[in-house]
Amino acid sequence: MFLFLKSLSRSVHNDQEPAEDKHIVTGDGTSTSFTVWRKSLLISCNGFTVINSAGDLVYRVDNYSLHPQQLVLMDSSGKSILTMHRRKKFGVSENWEIYEGENCSKMDASIWSVKKKKKIVEVFNKSVVIAYVLRGRQCLYVIEGCYRSRSCKVMDESRRVMAEIKRKETLIGGISFGEDVFNLVVHFGFDSAFAMALVLLLDQMFS
């Protein structure tokens, strides 16, 4: 399986330096691109497998339910990095809290909250806001685009793009890998684990 992962990653990212296999904050003025595979490494389990440009496992998610109340983003060794807890779900409204590590017993200890925007426009449009990312009551990031089309941007208050979800295609022939394999591009100064946590929540909200 890991031979497949290495081949899959290098087919697109062969011109990039490998990212470190840990909590990564891009701080060298460049972007870091990851291949996200919407599949768990465990049999009979749902989740995600994330690899860097060298084909090395960076993050993983293993769920036994399609719509769990809690998601855990782990590093390559299985250590919990971020935990996401579903708070409310009424119709199209859905709220999640993000915690460091596995500690989500104290609901006031969350570091981020992610809220699905109401009255979502289903037709693809890059200007459509689909979710808000808040710290306390302050909105620090917005997510625009269409997750189902694997085309989203995470932008800060000044509308600077911090991370992007993109469809993955081969370098030759423009062959698409489909919806289950896509790219996560993390830009300068943004935490890649946090970016991946947003991907997980978008998948829960819009899949």
mmCIF file of C-alpha atoms in Angstrom:
data_model
loop_
_atom_site.group_PDB
_atom_site.id
_atom_site.type_symbol
_atom_site.label_atom_id
_atom_site.label_comp_id
_atom_site.label_asym_id
_atom_site.label_seq_id
_atom_site.Cartn_x
_atom_site.Cartn_y
_atom_site.Cartn_z
ATOM 1 C CA MET A 1 0.000 0.000 0.000
ATOM 2 C CA PHE A 2 2.794 2.442 0.828
ATOM 3 C CA LEU A 3 4.398 1.783 -2.555
ATOM 4 C CA PHE A 4 1.128 2.970 -4.072
ATOM 5 C CA LEU A 5 1.143 6.056 -1.836
ATOM 6 C CA LYS A 6 4.689 6.970 -2.828
ATOM 7 C CA SER A 7 3.890 6.571 -6.525
ATOM 8 C CA LEU A 8 0.684 8.569 -6.151
ATOM 9 C CA SER A 9 2.430 11.463 -4.453
ATOM 10 C CA ARG A 10 5.518 11.611 -6.658
ATOM 11 C CA SER A 11 3.435 11.613 -9.834
ATOM 12 C CA VAL A 12 2.514 15.201 -9.051
ATOM 13 C CA HIS A 13 4.921 16.513 -6.411
ATOM 14 C CA ASN A 14 8.235 15.309 -7.787
ATOM 15 C CA ASP A 15 9.562 18.881 -7.925
ATOM 16 C CA GLN A 16 8.953 19.699 -4.246
ATOM 17 C CA GLU A 17 10.941 19.149 -1.067
ATOM 18 C CA PRO A 18 9.454 16.580 1.322
ATOM 19 C CA ALA A 19 7.603 17.956 4.326
ATOM 20 C CA GLU A 20 8.544 16.821 7.820
ATOM 21 C CA ASP A 21 6.498 14.047 9.365
ATOM 22 C CA LYS A 22 5.150 16.109 12.272
ATOM 23 C CA HIS A 23 3.115 19.224 13.130
ATOM 24 C CA ILE A 24 4.114 21.410 10.174
ATOM 25 C CA VAL A 25 3.882 25.169 9.970
ATOM 26 C CA THR A 26 5.089 26.440 6.616
ATOM 27 C CA GLY A 27 7.401 29.306 7.451
ATOM 28 C CA ASP A 28 9.938 29.510 4.648
ATOM 29 C CA GLY A 29 7.868 31.607 2.258
ATOM 30 C CA THR A 30 6.804 28.618 0.156
ATOM 31 C CA SER A 31 3.812 26.312 -0.044
ATOM 32 C CA THR A 32 3.666 22.676 1.009
ATOM 33 C CA SER A 33 1.487 20.274 -0.953
ATOM 34 C CA PHE A 34 0.031 17.054 0.438
ATOM 35 C CA THR A 35 -1.847 14.226 -1.220
ATOM 36 C CA VAL A 36 -5.046 13.412 0.663
ATOM 37 C CA TRP A 37 -6.527 9.958 0.164
ATOM 38 C CA ARG A 38 -10.073 9.552 1.463
ATOM 39 C CA LYS A 39 -9.376 6.095 2.807
ATOM 40 C CA SER A 40 -8.237 4.638 6.105
ATOM 41 C CA LEU A 41 -5.227 2.348 6.333
ATOM 42 C CA LEU A 42 -7.307 0.025 8.531
ATOM 43 C CA ILE A 43 -9.596 -2.603 7.034
ATOM 44 C CA SER A 44 -13.355 -1.974 7.474
ATOM 45 C CA CYS A 45 -12.694 1.551 8.677
ATOM 46 C CA ASN A 46 -13.442 4.992 7.244
ATOM 47 C CA GLY A 47 -10.920 7.793 7.341
ATOM 48 C CA PHE A 48 -8.108 9.616 5.580
ATOM 49 C CA THR A 49 -4.469 9.025 4.712
ATOM 50 C CA VAL A 50 -2.235 12.061 4.084
ATOM 51 C CA ILE A 51 1.199 11.833 2.491
ATOM 52 C CA ASN A 52 3.887 14.362 1.622
ATOM 53 C CA SER A 53 5.748 14.869 -1.644
ATOM 54 C CA ALA A 54 8.212 12.084 -0.770
ATOM 55 C CA GLY A 55 5.367 9.603 -0.345
ATOM 56 C CA ASP A 56 5.749 9.464 3.446
ATOM 57 C CA LEU A 57 2.764 9.152 5.738
ATOM 58 C CA VAL A 58 2.181 12.441 7.600
ATOM 59 C CA TYR A 59 -1.379 12.324 8.985
ATOM 60 C CA ARG A 60 -4.045 9.663 9.361
ATOM 61 C CA VAL A 61 -7.666 9.428 10.474
ATOM 62 C CA ASP A 62 -9.504 6.187 11.296
ATOM 63 C CA ASN A 63 -13.265 6.210 11.945
ATOM 64 C CA TYR A 64 -15.686 3.341 12.407
ATOM 65 C CA SER A 65 -18.670 5.554 11.595
ATOM 66 C CA LEU A 66 -19.403 7.667 8.514
ATOM 67 C CA HIS A 67 -20.736 10.534 10.657
ATOM 68 C CA PRO A 68 -19.078 10.281 14.089
ATOM 69 C CA GLN A 69 -19.528 12.733 16.933
ATOM 70 C CA GLN A 70 -15.771 12.969 17.285
ATOM 71 C CA LEU A 71 -12.825 12.918 14.870
ATOM 72 C CA VAL A 72 -9.164 12.528 15.799
ATOM 73 C CA LEU A 73 -6.336 13.668 13.530
ATOM 74 C CA MET A 74 -3.205 11.599 14.205
ATOM 75 C CA ASP A 75 0.397 11.819 13.067
ATOM 76 C CA SER A 76 2.161 8.950 11.297
ATOM 77 C CA SER A 77 2.853 7.147 14.606
ATOM 78 C CA GLY A 78 -0.793 7.286 15.697
ATOM 79 C CA LYS A 79 -0.361 10.123 18.212
ATOM 80 C CA SER A 80 -3.397 12.407 18.508
ATOM 81 C CA ILE A 81 -2.756 15.951 17.277
ATOM 82 C CA LEU A 82 -6.205 17.539 17.090
ATOM 83 C CA THR A 83 -9.639 16.330 18.173
ATOM 84 C CA MET A 84 -12.840 17.612 16.583
ATOM 85 C CA HIS A 85 -16.130 17.324 18.443
ATOM 86 C CA ARG A 86 -19.558 17.822 16.875
ATOM 87 C CA ARG A 87 -21.533 20.325 18.952
ATOM 88 C CA LYS A 88 -24.807 20.980 17.146
ATOM 89 C CA LYS A 89 -26.584 19.841 14.045
ATOM 90 C CA PHE A 90 -29.966 21.284 13.149
ATOM 91 C CA GLY A 91 -30.887 20.996 9.469
ATOM 92 C CA VAL A 92 -28.098 22.585 7.438
ATOM 93 C CA SER A 93 -26.526 24.206 10.502
ATOM 94 C CA GLU A 94 -23.584 22.314 11.941
ATOM 95 C CA ASN A 95 -20.978 23.376 14.530
ATOM 96 C CA TRP A 96 -17.721 21.694 15.498
ATOM 97 C CA GLU A 97 -15.118 22.445 18.155
ATOM 98 C CA ILE A 98 -11.394 21.736 17.665
ATOM 99 C CA TYR A 99 -9.133 20.804 20.602
ATOM 100 C CA GLU A 100 -5.419 20.169 20.981
ATOM 101 C CA GLY A 101 -4.555 16.507 21.460
ATOM 102 C CA GLU A 102 -7.316 14.310 22.868
ATOM 103 C CA ASN A 103 -8.585 16.621 25.618
ATOM 104 C CA CYS A 104 -12.125 17.625 24.790
ATOM 105 C CA SER A 105 -13.712 16.847 28.162
ATOM 106 C CA LYS A 106 -13.809 20.535 29.024
ATOM 107 C CA MET A 107 -15.960 22.231 26.435
ATOM 108 C CA ASP A 108 -14.529 25.663 27.278
ATOM 109 C CA ALA A 109 -11.030 24.431 26.409
ATOM 110 C CA SER A 110 -11.585 24.354 22.649
ATOM 111 C CA ILE A 111 -9.239 26.487 20.585
ATOM 112 C CA TRP A 112 -11.355 26.803 17.444
ATOM 113 C CA SER A 113 -14.945 26.551 16.357
ATOM 114 C CA VAL A 114 -16.057 25.824 12.789
ATOM 115 C CA LYS A 115 -19.572 26.648 11.655
ATOM 116 C CA LYS A 116 -21.290 25.591 8.464
ATOM 117 C CA LYS A 117 -22.910 28.491 6.658
ATOM 118 C CA LYS A 118 -26.694 28.245 6.256
ATOM 119 C CA LYS A 119 -28.486 28.208 2.894
ATOM 120 C CA ILE A 120 -25.595 26.711 0.983
ATOM 121 C CA VAL A 121 -25.590 27.267 -2.773
ATOM 122 C CA GLU A 122 -25.049 23.860 -4.382
ATOM 123 C CA VAL A 123 -23.959 25.160 -7.798
ATOM 124 C CA PHE A 124 -20.174 25.538 -7.947
ATOM 125 C CA ASN A 125 -19.036 29.107 -7.394
ATOM 126 C CA LYS A 126 -15.643 30.052 -5.960
ATOM 127 C CA SER A 127 -17.094 33.124 -4.237
ATOM 128 C CA VAL A 128 -19.579 31.134 -2.118
ATOM 129 C CA VAL A 129 -18.757 31.111 1.607
ATOM 130 C CA ILE A 130 -19.381 27.605 2.921
ATOM 131 C CA ALA A 131 -17.960 27.771 6.463
ATOM 132 C CA TYR A 132 -16.585 30.125 9.102
ATOM 133 C CA VAL A 133 -13.624 29.430 11.396
ATOM 134 C CA LEU A 134 -13.821 31.263 14.717
ATOM 135 C CA ARG A 135 -11.794 31.722 17.871
ATOM 136 C CA GLY A 136 -14.249 32.609 20.571
ATOM 137 C CA ARG A 137 -16.714 34.882 18.795
ATOM 138 C CA GLN A 138 -14.178 36.337 16.391
ATOM 139 C CA CYS A 139 -14.199 35.038 12.827
ATOM 140 C CA LEU A 140 -10.561 34.711 11.713
ATOM 141 C CA TYR A 141 -10.968 32.584 8.590
ATOM 142 C CA VAL A 142 -13.616 31.917 5.974
ATOM 143 C CA ILE A 143 -13.763 28.931 3.656
ATOM 144 C CA GLU A 144 -15.021 29.581 0.146
ATOM 145 C CA GLY A 145 -15.659 27.318 -2.811
ATOM 146 C CA CYS A 146 -17.216 23.900 -3.259
ATOM 147 C CA TYR A 147 -15.870 20.952 -1.276
ATOM 148 C CA ARG A 148 -17.819 18.430 -3.359
ATOM 149 C CA SER A 149 -15.896 19.684 -6.398
ATOM 150 C CA ARG A 150 -12.654 19.616 -4.343
ATOM 151 C CA SER A 151 -12.102 23.311 -4.929
ATOM 152 C CA CYS A 152 -11.926 25.388 -1.722
ATOM 153 C CA LYS A 153 -9.850 28.188 -0.269
ATOM 154 C CA VAL A 154 -9.224 29.036 3.395
ATOM 155 C CA MET A 155 -8.735 32.802 3.672
ATOM 156 C CA ASP A 156 -7.832 35.081 6.562
ATOM 157 C CA GLU A 157 -9.414 38.429 7.446
ATOM 158 C CA SER A 158 -7.456 40.218 4.720
ATOM 159 C CA ARG A 159 -8.591 37.566 2.192
ATOM 160 C CA ARG A 160 -5.104 36.131 1.936
ATOM 161 C CA VAL A 161 -5.280 32.471 0.900
ATOM 162 C CA MET A 162 -3.820 30.268 3.648
ATOM 163 C CA ALA A 163 -4.725 26.818 2.330
ATOM 164 C CA GLU A 164 -6.391 25.302 -0.718
ATOM 165 C CA ILE A 165 -8.144 22.070 -1.609
ATOM 166 C CA LYS A 166 -7.615 21.149 -5.251
ATOM 167 C CA ARG A 167 -8.474 18.299 -7.564
ATOM 168 C CA LYS A 168 -5.497 16.063 -8.268
ATOM 169 C CA GLU A 169 -4.488 15.346 -11.835
ATOM 170 C CA THR A 170 -1.527 13.596 -13.397
ATOM 171 C CA LEU A 171 1.194 15.640 -15.055
ATOM 172 C CA ILE A 172 0.553 13.929 -18.400
ATOM 173 C CA GLY A 173 -2.833 13.709 -20.065
ATOM 174 C CA GLY A 174 -4.788 15.591 -17.396
ATOM 175 C CA ILE A 175 -6.218 12.372 -15.929
ATOM 176 C CA SER A 176 -8.187 13.008 -12.744
ATOM 177 C CA PHE A 177 -7.936 10.732 -9.705
ATOM 178 C CA GLY A 178 -11.572 11.391 -8.797
ATOM 179 C CA GLU A 179 -13.020 12.781 -5.574
ATOM 180 C CA ASP A 180 -11.284 10.405 -3.158
ATOM 181 C CA VAL A 181 -7.738 11.577 -3.963
ATOM 182 C CA PHE A 182 -6.992 15.298 -3.960
ATOM 183 C CA ASN A 183 -4.386 17.898 -3.023
ATOM 184 C CA LEU A 184 -4.149 20.016 0.111
ATOM 185 C CA VAL A 185 -1.868 23.007 -0.474
ATOM 186 C CA VAL A 186 -0.778 24.830 2.696
ATOM 187 C CA HIS A 187 0.696 28.297 2.279
ATOM 188 C CA PHE A 188 3.288 30.263 4.222
ATOM 189 C CA GLY A 189 2.781 30.429 8.005
ATOM 190 C CA PHE A 190 -0.285 28.158 8.206
ATOM 191 C CA ASP A 191 -0.378 24.980 10.299
ATOM 192 C CA SER A 192 -0.853 21.968 8.031
ATOM 193 C CA ALA A 193 -2.453 19.896 10.803
ATOM 194 C CA PHE A 194 -5.039 22.622 11.333
ATOM 195 C CA ALA A 195 -5.600 22.788 7.551
ATOM 196 C CA MET A 196 -6.181 19.035 7.501
ATOM 197 C CA ALA A 197 -8.610 19.337 10.413
ATOM 198 C CA LEU A 198 -10.634 21.775 8.298
ATOM 199 C CA VAL A 199 -10.657 19.239 5.466
ATOM 200 C CA LEU A 200 -12.102 16.634 7.844
ATOM 201 C CA LEU A 201 -14.865 18.970 8.960
ATOM 202 C CA LEU A 202 -15.727 20.001 5.415
ATOM 203 C CA ASP A 203 -16.007 16.330 4.540
ATOM 204 C CA GLN A 204 -18.428 15.787 7.422
ATOM 205 C CA MET A 205 -20.483 18.850 6.511
ATOM 206 C CA PHE A 206 -20.723 18.357 2.769
ATOM 207 C CA SER A 207 -20.398 14.624 2.059
#
